[in-house]
Tab-separated table of C-alpha atoms in Angstrom:
chain	number	residue	atom	x	y	z
G	260	UNK	CA	0.000	0.000	0.000
G	261	UNK	CA	1.102	3.545	-0.729
G	262	UNK	CA	2.512	5.561	2.157
G	263	UNK	CA	2.276	9.353	2.342
G	264	UNK	CA	3.865	11.627	4.936
G	265	UNK	CA	2.502	15.120	5.543
G	266	UNK	CA	5.297	16.790	7.498
G	267	UNK	CA	6.217	20.018	9.269
G	268	UNK	CA	2.724	21.526	9.513
G	269	UNK	CA	2.593	24.999	10.989
G	270	UNK	CA	-0.032	23.380	13.209
G	271	UNK	CA	-1.387	19.846	13.030
G	272	UNK	CA	-4.921	19.939	14.446
G	273	UNK	CA	-5.754	16.367	15.388
G	274	UNK	CA	-9.212	16.896	16.935
G	275	UNK	CA	-8.412	13.678	18.818
G	276	UNK	CA	-9.794	12.928	22.264
G	277	UNK	CA	-7.137	15.180	23.843
G	278	UNK	CA	-7.688	17.857	21.149
G	279	UNK	CA	-3.953	17.979	20.508
G	280	UNK	CA	-2.542	20.737	18.309
G	281	UNK	CA	1.065	20.066	17.312
G	282	UNK	CA	3.256	22.878	15.997
G	283	UNK	CA	5.527	21.301	13.388
G	284	UNK	CA	3.488	18.101	13.543
G	285	UNK	CA	3.380	15.373	10.904
G	286	UNK	CA	1.005	12.577	9.966
G	287	UNK	CA	1.763	9.297	8.208
G	288	UNK	CA	-0.835	7.660	5.966
G	289	UNK	CA	-0.738	4.095	4.668
G	290	UNK	CA	-3.382	3.098	2.165
G	291	UNK	CA	-6.639	4.626	3.325
G	292	UNK	CA	-5.796	5.038	7.018
G	293	UNK	CA	-3.777	7.186	9.358
G	294	UNK	CA	-0.847	5.181	10.731
G	295	UNK	CA	0.816	7.601	13.129
G	296	UNK	CA	0.954	11.178	14.388
G	297	UNK	CA	4.343	12.777	15.094
G	298	UNK	CA	5.411	15.774	17.140
G	299	UNK	CA	8.096	18.111	15.773
G	300	UNK	CA	10.930	16.582	17.793
G	301	UNK	CA	10.283	12.998	16.689
G	302	UNK	CA	12.227	11.120	14.024
G	303	UNK	CA	9.950	10.887	11.013
G	304	UNK	CA	9.245	7.580	9.262
G	305	UNK	CA	10.037	6.853	5.630
G	306	UNK	CA	7.219	7.246	3.110
G	307	UNK	CA	6.857	6.829	-0.637
G	308	UNK	CA	5.544	10.384	-0.979
G	309	UNK	CA	6.545	13.201	1.355
G	310	UNK	CA	4.612	16.486	1.288
G	311	UNK	CA	6.064	19.492	3.068
G	312	UNK	CA	3.224	21.279	4.874
G	313	UNK	CA	5.289	24.186	6.200
G	314	UNK	CA	3.088	27.221	6.593
G	315	UNK	CA	-0.090	25.128	6.505
G	316	UNK	CA	-2.708	24.219	9.073
G	317	UNK	CA	-3.354	20.495	8.660
G	318	UNK	CA	-6.594	19.092	10.079
G	319	UNK	CA	-9.238	16.404	9.642
G	320	UNK	CA	-11.413	16.786	6.571
G	321	UNK	CA	-14.657	18.584	7.348
G	322	UNK	CA	-18.024	16.830	7.241
G	323	UNK	CA	-21.123	18.355	5.655
G	324	UNK	CA	-24.243	16.937	7.300
G	325	UNK	CA	-26.967	18.553	5.169
G	326	UNK	CA	-27.175	19.541	1.524
G	327	UNK	CA	-29.438	19.528	-1.542
G	328	UNK	CA	-26.873	19.398	-4.300
G	329	UNK	CA	-29.301	19.675	-7.217
G	330	UNK	CA	-30.179	23.159	-5.995
G	331	UNK	CA	-26.838	24.469	-7.271
G	332	UNK	CA	-28.719	24.731	-10.591
G	333	UNK	CA	-31.070	27.357	-9.148
G	334	UNK	CA	-28.807	29.716	-7.228
G	335	UNK	CA	-29.991	33.316	-7.008
G	336	UNK	CA	-33.195	32.684	-9.003
G	337	UNK	CA	-34.916	36.113	-8.920
G	338	UNK	CA	-38.349	34.807	-7.892
G	339	UNK	CA	-36.900	33.210	-4.760
G	340	UNK	CA	-34.312	35.783	-3.688
G	341	UNK	CA	-36.390	37.546	-1.044
G	342	UNK	CA	-38.740	34.825	0.225
G	343	UNK	CA	-39.101	32.939	3.470
G	344	UNK	CA	-38.956	29.136	3.509
G	345	UNK	CA	-42.480	28.249	2.374
G	346	UNK	CA	-42.658	30.925	-0.339
G	347	UNK	CA	-39.133	30.082	-1.447
G	348	UNK	CA	-40.190	26.456	-1.920
G	349	UNK	CA	-43.358	27.416	-3.780
G	350	UNK	CA	-41.323	29.523	-6.200
G	351	UNK	CA	-38.812	26.741	-6.894
G	352	UNK	CA	-40.890	23.532	-6.922
G	353	UNK	CA	-42.168	24.168	-10.497
G	354	UNK	CA	-38.612	24.719	-11.708
G	355	UNK	CA	-37.271	21.616	-9.988
G	356	UNK	CA	-40.061	19.590	-11.617
G	357	UNK	CA	-38.041	19.898	-14.858
G	358	UNK	CA	-34.924	18.186	-13.451
G	359	UNK	CA	-33.337	15.420	-15.541
G	360	UNK	CA	-30.900	12.618	-14.620
G	361	UNK	CA	-28.026	14.503	-16.258
G	362	UNK	CA	-28.866	17.576	-14.212
G	363	UNK	CA	-28.680	15.502	-11.033
G	364	UNK	CA	-25.287	14.046	-11.984
G	365	UNK	CA	-23.701	17.322	-13.058
G	366	UNK	CA	-25.091	19.376	-10.175
G	367	UNK	CA	-23.888	16.750	-7.704
G	368	UNK	CA	-20.364	16.994	-9.064
G	369	UNK	CA	-20.516	20.795	-9.089
G	370	UNK	CA	-21.574	20.859	-5.446
G	371	UNK	CA	-19.036	18.227	-4.451
G	372	UNK	CA	-16.206	20.014	-6.248
G	373	UNK	CA	-17.032	23.199	-4.364
G	374	UNK	CA	-17.161	21.322	-1.074
G	375	UNK	CA	-13.905	19.452	-1.664
G	376	UNK	CA	-12.061	22.638	-2.576
G	377	UNK	CA	-13.302	24.177	0.677
G	378	UNK	CA	-11.849	21.407	2.862
G	379	UNK	CA	-14.830	19.052	3.020
G	380	UNK	CA	-14.138	15.324	2.613
G	381	UNK	CA	-17.485	13.739	3.556
G	382	UNK	CA	-20.943	14.967	2.625
G	383	UNK	CA	-24.515	13.930	3.040
G	384	UNK	CA	-26.959	14.914	0.304
G	385	UNK	CA	-30.726	14.983	0.734
G	386	UNK	CA	-32.338	14.368	-2.683
G	387	UNK	CA	-36.111	14.388	-2.299
G	388	UNK	CA	-37.488	15.182	-5.760
G	389	UNK	CA	-37.388	12.629	-8.604
G	390	UNK	CA	-39.045	13.873	-11.788
G	391	UNK	CA	-38.373	12.659	-15.337
G	392	UNK	CA	-36.566	9.447	-14.418
G	393	UNK	CA	-34.191	10.971	-11.844
G	394	UNK	CA	-32.814	8.525	-9.260
G	395	UNK	CA	-30.528	8.676	-6.265
G	396	UNK	CA	-28.303	6.330	-8.278
G	397	UNK	CA	-27.383	9.379	-10.416
G	398	UNK	CA	-25.947	11.152	-7.362
G	399	UNK	CA	-24.110	8.061	-6.163
G	400	UNK	CA	-22.444	7.560	-9.558
G	401	UNK	CA	-21.322	11.201	-9.568
G	402	UNK	CA	-19.837	10.853	-6.068
G	403	UNK	CA	-17.945	7.705	-7.016
G	404	UNK	CA	-16.374	9.470	-9.991
G	405	UNK	CA	-15.285	12.588	-8.121
G	406	UNK	CA	-14.073	10.649	-5.069
G	407	UNK	CA	-16.066	12.128	-2.191
G	408	UNK	CA	-17.073	10.112	0.853
G	409	UNK	CA	-20.856	10.134	0.541
G	410	UNK	CA	-23.971	9.642	2.656
G	411	UNK	CA	-26.714	9.467	0.035
G	412	UNK	CA	-30.090	10.337	1.571
G	413	UNK	CA	-33.127	8.973	-0.250
G	414	UNK	CA	-35.591	11.780	0.327
G	415	UNK	CA	-39.261	11.731	-0.594
G	416	UNK	CA	-42.393	13.825	-0.831
G	417	UNK	CA	-45.790	12.108	-0.800
G	418	UNK	CA	-48.350	14.714	0.347
G	419	UNK	CA	-49.143	17.277	-2.325
G	420	UNK	CA	-51.175	20.462	-2.246
G	421	UNK	CA	-54.459	18.658	-2.840
G	422	UNK	CA	-53.955	16.753	0.415
G	423	UNK	CA	-52.828	19.707	2.513
G	424	UNK	CA	-49.088	19.472	1.810
G	425	UNK	CA	-46.799	22.171	0.476
G	426	UNK	CA	-45.399	20.656	-2.760
G	427	UNK	CA	-47.466	20.559	-5.971
G	428	UNK	CA	-49.033	17.195	-6.723
G	429	UNK	CA	-46.814	16.808	-9.795
G	430	UNK	CA	-43.666	16.209	-7.723
G	431	UNK	CA	-44.925	13.773	-5.077
G	432	UNK	CA	-44.515	9.998	-5.202
G	433	UNK	CA	-46.561	6.975	-4.196
G	434	UNK	CA	-45.627	5.861	-0.701
G	435	UNK	CA	-45.405	2.155	-1.470
G	436	UNK	CA	-42.973	2.925	-4.296
G	437	UNK	CA	-40.927	5.194	-2.021
G	438	UNK	CA	-40.473	2.421	0.541
G	439	UNK	CA	-39.550	-0.143	-2.131
G	440	UNK	CA	-36.994	2.207	-3.647
G	441	UNK	CA	-35.517	3.007	-0.250
G	442	UNK	CA	-35.001	-0.693	0.371
G	443	UNK	CA	-33.516	-1.212	-3.107
G	444	UNK	CA	-31.013	1.579	-2.619
G	445	UNK	CA	-29.960	0.433	0.841
G	446	UNK	CA	-29.506	-3.142	-0.302
G	447	UNK	CA	-27.583	-2.048	-3.412
G	448	UNK	CA	-25.292	0.694	-2.150
G	449	UNK	CA	-25.110	0.863	1.643
G	450	UNK	CA	-21.691	-0.133	2.968
G	451	UNK	CA	-21.588	-0.221	6.795
G	452	UNK	CA	-17.918	-1.200	6.977
G	453	UNK	CA	-15.175	0.988	8.445
G	454	UNK	CA	-13.944	3.681	6.050
G	455	UNK	CA	-16.962	3.081	3.822
G	456	UNK	CA	-17.198	5.530	0.908
G	457	UNK	CA	-20.970	5.192	0.497
G	458	UNK	CA	-23.780	4.870	2.989
G	459	UNK	CA	-27.490	5.203	2.316
G	460	UNK	CA	-29.839	7.214	4.527
G	461	UNK	CA	-33.662	7.135	4.537
G	462	UNK	CA	-34.924	10.695	4.522
G	463	UNK	CA	-38.566	11.742	3.951
G	464	UNK	CA	-38.323	15.437	3.175
G	465	UNK	CA	-40.267	17.058	6.008
G	466	UNK	CA	-43.397	16.722	8.148
G	467	UNK	CA	-45.216	19.095	5.777
G	468	UNK	CA	-44.530	17.001	2.660
G	469	UNK	CA	-45.034	13.381	3.771
G	470	UNK	CA	-47.655	11.509	5.765
G	471	UNK	CA	-47.446	10.337	9.347
G	472	UNK	CA	-47.630	6.798	8.031
G	473	UNK	CA	-44.624	7.227	5.774
G	474	UNK	CA	-42.600	8.757	8.605
G	475	UNK	CA	-43.405	5.823	10.863
G	476	UNK	CA	-42.859	3.180	8.151
G	477	UNK	CA	-39.542	4.719	7.106
G	478	UNK	CA	-38.253	4.605	10.678
G	479	UNK	CA	-39.150	0.913	10.933
G	480	UNK	CA	-37.559	0.168	7.548
G	481	UNK	CA	-34.356	2.021	8.400
G	482	UNK	CA	-33.904	0.051	11.592
G	483	UNK	CA	-34.565	-3.247	9.849
G	484	UNK	CA	-31.881	-2.355	7.291
G	485	UNK	CA	-29.409	-0.827	9.750
G	486	UNK	CA	-29.288	2.600	8.104
G	487	UNK	CA	-29.731	6.124	9.456
G	488	UNK	CA	-32.688	8.519	9.309
G	489	UNK	CA	-32.755	12.186	8.334
G	490	UNK	CA	-35.308	14.949	7.739
G	491	UNK	CA	-35.959	18.677	8.203
G	492	UNK	CA	-37.449	19.769	11.506
G	493	UNK	CA	-38.491	22.967	13.297
G	494	UNK	CA	-36.884	25.142	10.638
G	495	UNK	CA	-38.949	28.296	11.204
G	496	UNK	CA	-42.105	29.603	12.865
G	497	UNK	CA	-44.335	28.434	10.005
G	498	UNK	CA	-42.897	24.930	10.333
G	499	UNK	CA	-43.761	24.847	14.033
G	500	UNK	CA	-47.236	26.307	13.442
G	501	UNK	CA	-47.928	23.626	10.808
G	502	UNK	CA	-46.958	20.889	13.255
G	503	UNK	CA	-49.124	22.302	16.050
G	504	UNK	CA	-52.134	22.696	13.765
G	505	UNK	CA	-51.786	19.460	11.800
G	506	UNK	CA	-50.485	17.070	14.461
G	507	UNK	CA	-51.364	18.778	17.724
G	508	UNK	CA	-47.808	18.751	19.029
G	509	UNK	CA	-44.422	20.385	18.578
G	510	UNK	CA	-42.033	19.121	15.889
G	511	UNK	CA	-39.824	17.402	18.468
G	512	UNK	CA	-42.799	15.685	20.089
G	513	UNK	CA	-44.019	14.605	16.642
G	514	UNK	CA	-40.597	13.169	15.779
G	515	UNK	CA	-40.367	11.256	19.052
G	516	UNK	CA	-43.917	9.893	18.696
G	517	UNK	CA	-43.019	8.391	15.304
G	518	UNK	CA	-39.691	6.838	16.289
G	519	UNK	CA	-37.638	9.642	14.789
G	520	UNK	CA	-35.234	10.072	17.697
G	521	UNK	CA	-32.075	8.179	18.578
G	522	UNK	CA	-28.376	8.061	17.707
G	523	UNK	CA	-29.231	6.798	14.214
G	524	UNK	CA	-31.296	9.928	13.497
G	525	UNK	CA	-30.438	13.541	12.770
G	526	UNK	CA	-32.594	16.532	11.888
G	527	UNK	CA	-31.680	19.551	9.798
G	528	UNK	CA	-32.019	23.115	11.094
G	529	UNK	CA	-33.922	22.853	14.411
G	530	UNK	CA	-33.876	26.660	14.551
G	531	UNK	CA	-37.058	26.633	16.642
G	532	UNK	CA	-36.277	23.625	18.806
G	533	UNK	CA	-37.646	24.547	22.245
G	534	UNK	CA	-36.286	23.521	25.642
G	535	UNK	CA	-38.523	20.463	25.741
G	536	UNK	CA	-37.290	19.443	22.293
G	537	UNK	CA	-33.674	19.954	23.289
G	538	UNK	CA	-34.232	17.703	26.283
G	539	UNK	CA	-35.853	14.999	24.120
G	540	UNK	CA	-33.000	15.079	21.637
G	541	UNK	CA	-30.332	15.051	24.350
G	542	UNK	CA	-31.885	12.099	26.190
G	543	UNK	CA	-32.254	10.068	23.002
G	544	UNK	CA	-28.928	10.894	21.328
G	545	UNK	CA	-30.610	12.554	18.351
G	546	UNK	CA	-28.327	14.731	16.210
G	547	UNK	CA	-28.757	18.150	14.601
G	548	UNK	CA	-27.388	19.594	11.351
G	549	UNK	CA	-26.878	23.330	11.868
G	550	UNK	CA	-27.130	25.383	8.650
G	551	UNK	CA	-26.389	29.007	9.587
G	552	UNK	CA	-26.111	30.532	6.101
G	553	UNK	CA	-29.419	29.086	4.942
G	554	UNK	CA	-31.138	30.083	8.175
G	555	UNK	CA	-29.965	33.649	7.648
G	556	UNK	CA	-30.791	33.702	3.919
G	557	UNK	CA	-34.397	32.622	4.557
G	558	UNK	CA	-34.718	34.702	7.755
G	559	UNK	CA	-35.595	31.570	9.706
G	560	UNK	CA	-33.796	32.625	12.876
G	561	UNK	CA	-30.766	31.642	14.950
G	562	UNK	CA	-30.620	28.063	16.190
G	563	UNK	CA	-29.690	27.763	19.907
G	564	UNK	CA	-26.564	25.741	19.186
G	565	UNK	CA	-24.834	26.607	22.458
G	566	UNK	CA	-27.797	25.356	24.457
G	567	UNK	CA	-27.946	22.161	22.364
G	568	UNK	CA	-24.252	21.447	22.824
G	569	UNK	CA	-24.434	22.139	26.549
G	570	UNK	CA	-27.283	19.628	26.799
G	571	UNK	CA	-25.110	16.992	25.116
G	572	UNK	CA	-26.680	16.995	21.642
G	573	UNK	CA	-24.344	16.088	18.786
G	574	UNK	CA	-24.336	19.062	16.404
G	575	UNK	CA	-22.731	19.089	12.957
G	576	UNK	CA	-22.656	21.724	10.239
G	577	UNK	CA	-24.452	21.733	6.911
G	578	UNK	CA	-24.146	24.113	3.988
G	579	UNK	CA	-27.740	23.230	3.033
G	580	UNK	CA	-29.056	23.568	-0.502
G	581	UNK	CA	-27.206	25.828	-2.868
G	582	UNK	CA	-30.417	27.744	-3.555
G	583	UNK	CA	-30.890	28.734	0.096
G	584	UNK	CA	-27.236	29.360	0.889
G	585	UNK	CA	-26.017	29.924	-2.672
G	586	UNK	CA	-22.611	28.656	-1.628
G	587	UNK	CA	-21.047	25.417	-0.431
G	588	UNK	CA	-17.857	26.446	1.364
G	589	UNK	CA	-17.491	24.354	4.527
G	590	UNK	CA	-14.864	26.587	6.102
G	591	UNK	CA	-17.097	29.557	5.327
G	592	UNK	CA	-20.019	27.774	6.951
G	593	UNK	CA	-17.983	27.143	10.095
G	594	UNK	CA	-17.060	30.831	10.173
G	595	UNK	CA	-20.691	31.832	9.768
G	596	UNK	CA	-21.699	29.502	12.601
G	597	UNK	CA	-19.183	31.244	14.846
G	598	UNK	CA	-20.387	34.728	13.941
G	599	UNK	CA	-24.107	33.978	14.056
G	600	UNK	CA	-24.016	32.439	17.521
G	601	UNK	CA	-22.264	35.551	18.767
G	602	UNK	CA	-24.906	37.797	17.197
G	603	UNK	CA	-27.613	35.801	18.928
G	604	UNK	CA	-26.062	34.922	22.257
G	605	UNK	CA	-22.997	37.035	22.989
G	606	UNK	CA	-19.269	37.261	22.142
G	607	UNK	CA	-18.321	34.043	23.927
G	608	UNK	CA	-21.247	31.966	22.629
G	609	UNK	CA	-19.029	29.886	20.331
G	610	UNK	CA	-15.243	29.770	19.976
G	611	UNK	CA	-13.296	29.181	16.784
G	612	UNK	CA	-12.195	25.742	17.941
G	613	UNK	CA	-15.721	24.764	18.947
G	614	UNK	CA	-16.922	25.682	15.473
G	615	UNK	CA	-14.163	23.609	13.855
G	616	UNK	CA	-15.084	20.777	16.195
G	617	UNK	CA	-18.687	20.887	14.923
G	618	UNK	CA	-17.363	20.779	11.363
G	619	UNK	CA	-15.284	17.664	12.075
G	620	UNK	CA	-16.007	15.514	15.135
G	621	UNK	CA	-19.526	16.884	15.439
G	622	UNK	CA	-20.355	15.935	11.884
G	623	UNK	CA	-18.968	12.443	12.362
G	624	UNK	CA	-21.107	11.918	15.459
G	625	UNK	CA	-24.208	13.206	13.667
G	626	UNK	CA	-23.619	10.786	10.783
G	627	UNK	CA	-23.104	7.991	13.336
G	628	UNK	CA	-19.493	7.349	12.284
G	629	UNK	CA	-16.469	6.581	14.424
G	630	UNK	CA	-13.896	6.326	11.606
G	631	UNK	CA	-13.804	9.965	10.457
G	632	UNK	CA	-13.749	13.411	12.061
G	633	UNK	CA	-10.383	13.334	13.827
G	634	UNK	CA	-6.808	12.236	13.184
G	635	UNK	CA	-5.455	9.276	15.116
G	636	UNK	CA	-3.949	5.886	14.248
G	637	UNK	CA	-6.524	3.702	12.528
G	638	UNK	CA	-8.808	6.550	11.456
G	639	UNK	CA	-9.722	7.060	7.810
G	640	UNK	CA	-7.143	9.204	6.030
G	641	UNK	CA	-9.382	12.214	5.357
G	642	UNK	CA	-6.997	15.148	5.785
G	643	UNK	CA	-6.953	18.740	4.542
G	644	UNK	CA	-4.334	21.481	4.621
G	645	UNK	CA	-4.808	25.238	4.380
G	646	UNK	CA	-1.938	27.475	3.305
G	647	UNK	CA	-1.707	30.298	5.865
G	648	UNK	CA	0.887	32.356	3.984
G	649	UNK	CA	-1.544	34.373	1.847
G	650	UNK	CA	-2.970	37.849	2.196
G	651	UNK	CA	-6.072	36.540	3.976
G	652	UNK	CA	-4.041	35.534	7.022
G	653	UNK	CA	-1.456	38.311	7.065
G	654	UNK	CA	-1.115	39.443	10.663
G	655	UNK	CA	-3.288	36.581	11.958
G	656	UNK	CA	-0.639	33.943	12.649
G	657	UNK	CA	-0.570	34.585	16.387
G	658	UNK	CA	-3.129	31.743	16.420
G	659	UNK	CA	-3.277	30.021	13.019
G	660	UNK	CA	-6.099	27.684	14.050
G	661	UNK	CA	-8.400	30.488	15.131
G	662	UNK	CA	-7.313	32.488	12.074
G	663	UNK	CA	-8.985	29.890	9.838
G	664	UNK	CA	-12.324	31.030	11.272
G	665	UNK	CA	-11.800	34.690	12.116
G	666	UNK	CA	-10.168	35.601	8.783
G	667	UNK	CA	-11.726	35.259	5.338
G	668	UNK	CA	-12.234	31.618	4.337
G	669	UNK	CA	-9.771	30.206	1.811
G	670	UNK	CA	-9.682	27.090	-0.342
G	671	UNK	CA	-7.818	23.982	0.730
G	672	UNK	CA	-4.344	23.655	-0.708
G	673	UNK	CA	-4.319	19.877	-0.187
G	674	UNK	CA	-6.967	17.263	0.478
G	675	UNK	CA	-6.841	13.526	0.975
G	676	UNK	CA	-10.002	11.429	0.976
G	677	UNK	CA	-9.611	7.802	1.986
G	678	UNK	CA	-5.869	8.219	1.529
G	679	UNK	CA	-6.115	9.478	-2.055
G	680	UNK	CA	-4.952	12.983	-2.928
G	681	UNK	CA	-7.973	14.691	-4.460
G	682	UNK	CA	-6.801	18.318	-4.180
G	683	UNK	CA	-3.165	19.232	-4.795
G	684	UNK	CA	-1.873	22.816	-4.756
G	685	UNK	CA	-5.476	24.004	-4.684
G	686	UNK	CA	-6.497	22.112	-7.841
G	687	UNK	CA	-9.081	19.330	-7.858
G	688	UNK	CA	-7.486	16.190	-9.304
G	689	UNK	CA	-10.447	13.915	-10.000
G	690	UNK	CA	-12.574	15.872	-12.494
G	691	UNK	CA	-12.028	18.848	-14.795
G	692	UNK	CA	-13.788	21.587	-12.856
G	693	UNK	CA	-13.964	23.992	-15.804
G	694	UNK	CA	-15.764	21.425	-17.961
G	695	UNK	CA	-18.166	20.536	-15.159
G	696	UNK	CA	-18.997	24.202	-14.547
G	697	UNK	CA	-19.532	24.899	-18.253
G	698	UNK	CA	-22.015	22.049	-18.594
G	699	UNK	CA	-23.613	22.942	-15.265
G	700	UNK	CA	-24.310	26.486	-16.421
G	701	UNK	CA	-25.825	25.219	-19.670
G	702	UNK	CA	-28.135	22.912	-17.781
G	703	UNK	CA	-29.034	25.608	-15.260
G	704	UNK	CA	-30.199	27.905	-18.078
G	705	UNK	CA	-32.266	25.100	-19.588
G	706	UNK	CA	-33.844	24.244	-16.227
G	707	UNK	CA	-34.738	27.780	-15.160
G	708	UNK	CA	-35.855	29.042	-18.580
G	709	UNK	CA	-38.015	26.012	-19.230
């Protein structure tokens, strides 16, 4: 197996159990795993490839716990620029109804390329709309080609406008078909082994787009198959009001009633999770994907992340869909999480290292993984390096780790996923980004213009 040594980092941020940060540290990779971590004074081992990381912060690859990658085709659509969540969805559903399989594949690679260049090595994607022959298989094939560690979430919508749901009837699916397809995908693609590159997640879109029966049946199916569960929950005031009116309980109570709590389950947003909901999630080990940019873009509010973390809830970060964030920069998302918590709860509400912890270890815990999220012997070799010698960090090297968050976000100079170098000197190695972007823009025009 190939051995690679990343040596002489300005700071090696392990995010291990002791949260060690090693000035001049090095890390040895063999095959797809970390073999050893070395302090500056230690004799370094031989390796087939040696990469000098002087002037770089080296850290675990970041983990994106919530995304809708197809939405990169509809960034900054004028009709949805100034809308709240429900009106934003109503403006975009008719456009998304024209999606094709090629659009899914190309938009997935566009979103993944952006994530990988930003220091992300693992991403979930919540695909919940399947018009015109689109399948989750299209996303999985795109991920395999570009080389990203992937949690593919089979979303679904089954309750259309005629039955009191939010989506138009034209984009909902039959519930029996949804369950069959979920099982097919899990049995075909889900790999539960250590360092797995693909896992399947069962993910009905939201309580306002699927039935109570489908929520309950999906939870039972997921547990029979040994896969995780994911959905949106308590995203804004309208979301909570819908739950109270339709189900007679809060979103967290609704989730718990249907078996949607536990360490195999995580919910996106939870901006309006109340104290009772926080307690339910903490007691059950339920995770949360915090999406600060999207929450700001749609004026949903500020999620009480500090209170969740203090209660013991696992919280990861998500860039969310590229039509409600309009970007997919994981380091930028971590920075925004830091700033937004301070706006809402004071200058010490979240530290730079706590935000990076959410982006790494927190994301791993939310995705129910123990093989990614920090650097230690035996862990998957998902490693990124940021060059701190540019203008963005001039004068900020008193604390290079904090500077990653306080200064303007930069692209990763180097990235390894499963031991393979996928970004070298800031250039993605696995696909031609320019060609992907050109085709993506062509498809985006076709989709939006009808």
